[in-house]
mmCIF file of C-alpha atoms in Angstrom:
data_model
loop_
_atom_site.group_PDB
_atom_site.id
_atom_site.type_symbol
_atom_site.label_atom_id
_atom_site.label_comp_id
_atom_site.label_asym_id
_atom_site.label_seq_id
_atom_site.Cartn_x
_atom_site.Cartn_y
_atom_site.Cartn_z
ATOM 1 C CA UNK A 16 80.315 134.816 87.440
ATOM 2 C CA UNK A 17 78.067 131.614 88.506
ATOM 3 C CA UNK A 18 76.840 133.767 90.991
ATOM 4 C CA UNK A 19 75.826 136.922 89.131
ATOM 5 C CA UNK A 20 74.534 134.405 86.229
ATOM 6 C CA UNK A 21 71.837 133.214 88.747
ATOM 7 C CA UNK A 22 70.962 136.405 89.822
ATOM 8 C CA UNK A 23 69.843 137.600 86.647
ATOM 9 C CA UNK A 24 68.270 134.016 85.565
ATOM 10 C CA UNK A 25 66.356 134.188 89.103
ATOM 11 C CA UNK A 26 66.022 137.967 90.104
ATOM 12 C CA UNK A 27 67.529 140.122 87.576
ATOM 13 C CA UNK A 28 65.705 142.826 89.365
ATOM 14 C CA UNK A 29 67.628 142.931 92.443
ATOM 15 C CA UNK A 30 71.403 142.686 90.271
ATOM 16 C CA UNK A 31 73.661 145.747 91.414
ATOM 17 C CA UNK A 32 77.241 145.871 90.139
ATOM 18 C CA UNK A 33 79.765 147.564 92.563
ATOM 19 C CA UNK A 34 81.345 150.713 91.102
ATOM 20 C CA UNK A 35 84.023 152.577 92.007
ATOM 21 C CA UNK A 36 83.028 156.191 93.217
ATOM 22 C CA UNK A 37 84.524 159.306 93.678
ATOM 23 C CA UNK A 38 84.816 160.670 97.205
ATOM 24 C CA UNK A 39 82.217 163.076 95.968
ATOM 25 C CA UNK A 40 79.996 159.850 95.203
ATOM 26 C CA UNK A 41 80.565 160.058 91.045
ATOM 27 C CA UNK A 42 80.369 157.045 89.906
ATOM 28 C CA UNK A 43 83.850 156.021 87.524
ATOM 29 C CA UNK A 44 82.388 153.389 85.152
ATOM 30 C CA UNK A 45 85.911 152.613 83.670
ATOM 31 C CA UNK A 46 87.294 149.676 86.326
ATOM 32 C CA UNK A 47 83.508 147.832 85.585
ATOM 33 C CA UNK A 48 83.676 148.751 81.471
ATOM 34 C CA UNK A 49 87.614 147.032 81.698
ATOM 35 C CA UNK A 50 86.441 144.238 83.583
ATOM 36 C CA UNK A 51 83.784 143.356 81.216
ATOM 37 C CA UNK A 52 85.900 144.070 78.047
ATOM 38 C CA UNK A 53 88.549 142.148 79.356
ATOM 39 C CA UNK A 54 85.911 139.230 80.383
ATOM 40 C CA UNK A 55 85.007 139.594 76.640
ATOM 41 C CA UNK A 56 88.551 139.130 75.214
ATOM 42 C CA UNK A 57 88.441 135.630 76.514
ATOM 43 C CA UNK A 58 86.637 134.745 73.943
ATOM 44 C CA UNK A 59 86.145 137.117 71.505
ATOM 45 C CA UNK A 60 84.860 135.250 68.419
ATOM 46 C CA UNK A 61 81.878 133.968 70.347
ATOM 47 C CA UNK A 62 81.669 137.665 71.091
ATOM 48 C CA UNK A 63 81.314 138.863 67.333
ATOM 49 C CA UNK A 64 77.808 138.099 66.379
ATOM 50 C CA UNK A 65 76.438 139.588 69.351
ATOM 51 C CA UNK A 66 78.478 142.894 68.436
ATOM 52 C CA UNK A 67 77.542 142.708 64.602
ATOM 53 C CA UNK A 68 73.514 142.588 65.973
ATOM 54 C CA UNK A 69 72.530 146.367 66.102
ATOM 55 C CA UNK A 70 70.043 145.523 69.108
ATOM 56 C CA UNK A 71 72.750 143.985 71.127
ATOM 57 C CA UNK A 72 75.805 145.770 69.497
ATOM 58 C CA UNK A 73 73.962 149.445 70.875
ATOM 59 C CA UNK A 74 73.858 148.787 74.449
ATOM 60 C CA UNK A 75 77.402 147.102 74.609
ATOM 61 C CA UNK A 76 78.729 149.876 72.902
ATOM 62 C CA UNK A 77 77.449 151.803 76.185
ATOM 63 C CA UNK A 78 79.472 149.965 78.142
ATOM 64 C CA UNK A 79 82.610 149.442 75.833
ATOM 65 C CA UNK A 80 82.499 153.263 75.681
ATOM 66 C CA UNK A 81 83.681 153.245 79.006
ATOM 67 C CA UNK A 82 86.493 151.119 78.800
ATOM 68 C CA UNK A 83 90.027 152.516 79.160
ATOM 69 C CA UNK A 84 91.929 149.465 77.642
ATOM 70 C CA UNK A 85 92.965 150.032 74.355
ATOM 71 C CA UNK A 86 94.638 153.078 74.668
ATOM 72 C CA UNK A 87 94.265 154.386 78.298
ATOM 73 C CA UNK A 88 91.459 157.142 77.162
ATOM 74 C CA UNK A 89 87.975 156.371 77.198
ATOM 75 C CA UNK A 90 85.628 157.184 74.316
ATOM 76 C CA UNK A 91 83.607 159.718 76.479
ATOM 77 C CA UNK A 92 87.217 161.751 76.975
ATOM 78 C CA UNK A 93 88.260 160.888 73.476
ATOM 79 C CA UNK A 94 85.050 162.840 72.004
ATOM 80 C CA UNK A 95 85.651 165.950 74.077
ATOM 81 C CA UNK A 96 82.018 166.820 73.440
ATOM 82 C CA UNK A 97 80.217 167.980 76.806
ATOM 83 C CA UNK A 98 76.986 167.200 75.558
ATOM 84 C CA UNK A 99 78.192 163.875 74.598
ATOM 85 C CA UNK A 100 79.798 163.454 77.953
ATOM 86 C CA UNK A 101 76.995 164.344 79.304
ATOM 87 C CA UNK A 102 74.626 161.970 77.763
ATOM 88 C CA UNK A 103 77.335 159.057 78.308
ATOM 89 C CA UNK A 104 77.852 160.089 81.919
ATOM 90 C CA UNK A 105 74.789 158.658 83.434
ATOM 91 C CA UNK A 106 75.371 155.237 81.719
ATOM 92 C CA UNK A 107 76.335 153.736 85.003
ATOM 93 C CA UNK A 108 72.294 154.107 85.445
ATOM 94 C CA UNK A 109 71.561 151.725 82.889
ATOM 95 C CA UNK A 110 73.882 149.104 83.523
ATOM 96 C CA UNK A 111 71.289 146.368 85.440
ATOM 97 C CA UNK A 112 68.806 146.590 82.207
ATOM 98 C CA UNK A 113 72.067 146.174 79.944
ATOM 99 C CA UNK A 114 74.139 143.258 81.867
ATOM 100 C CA UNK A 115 70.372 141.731 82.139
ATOM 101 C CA UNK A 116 69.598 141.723 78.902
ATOM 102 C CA UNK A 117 72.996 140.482 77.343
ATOM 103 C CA UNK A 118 72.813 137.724 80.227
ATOM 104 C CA UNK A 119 69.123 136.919 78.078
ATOM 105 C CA UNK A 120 70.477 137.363 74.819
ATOM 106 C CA UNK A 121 73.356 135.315 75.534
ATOM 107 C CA UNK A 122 71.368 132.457 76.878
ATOM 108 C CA UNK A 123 71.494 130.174 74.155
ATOM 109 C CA UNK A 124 75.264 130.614 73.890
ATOM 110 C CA UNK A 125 76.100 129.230 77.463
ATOM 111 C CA UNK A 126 73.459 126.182 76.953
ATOM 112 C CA UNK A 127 75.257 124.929 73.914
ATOM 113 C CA UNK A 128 77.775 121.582 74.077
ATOM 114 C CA UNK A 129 80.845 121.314 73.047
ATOM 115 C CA UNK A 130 81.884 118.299 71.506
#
């Protein structure tokens, strides 16, 4: 976490997150989309008015999307809508500008004190 938070505070251009592939090279988003949702359920309430925010709510919904955890099916298969899967499937693409700019969003968060 330290790590990837000073990549993106130093170089955001160069962050990469490792996804799982296929052996045809497709790229499953779900194992990233569960890590982050489950990174998110640590603290959830400092989560909420991020998710409320439509600017910030919109691109985390592209990675939530993803996520398996709730109920073992992600919203891409629960729509069973090609064009929708296909307009969600290349979200893996977009995942440096997202993480980068909920890492700037969320900057003021991590530089508060608690007392």
């Amino acid at each position: 976490y330290n790590q990837i938070c000073i990549e993106l505070a130093e170089c955001p251009e160069v962050y990469a997150p490792i996804y799982m592939r296929t052996e045809d090279g497709e790229v499953l988003l779900e194992d990233f989309a569960n890590g982050f949702f489950t990174a998110m359920h640590l603290d959830m309430d400092a989560w909420k008015p991020f998710v409320s925010d439509r600017d910030f709510g919109l691109p985390l919904a592209a990675i939530l999307g993803q996520s398996t955890i709730i109920d073992g099916t992600s919203w891409i298969d629960q729509l069973q809508d090609p064009l929708a899967n296909q307009a969600l499937a290349d979200t893996w693409r977009m995942i440096p500008q997202i993480i980068s700019f909920i890492h700037d969003q969320c900057a003021f968060a991590r530089t508060l004190t608690v007392h």
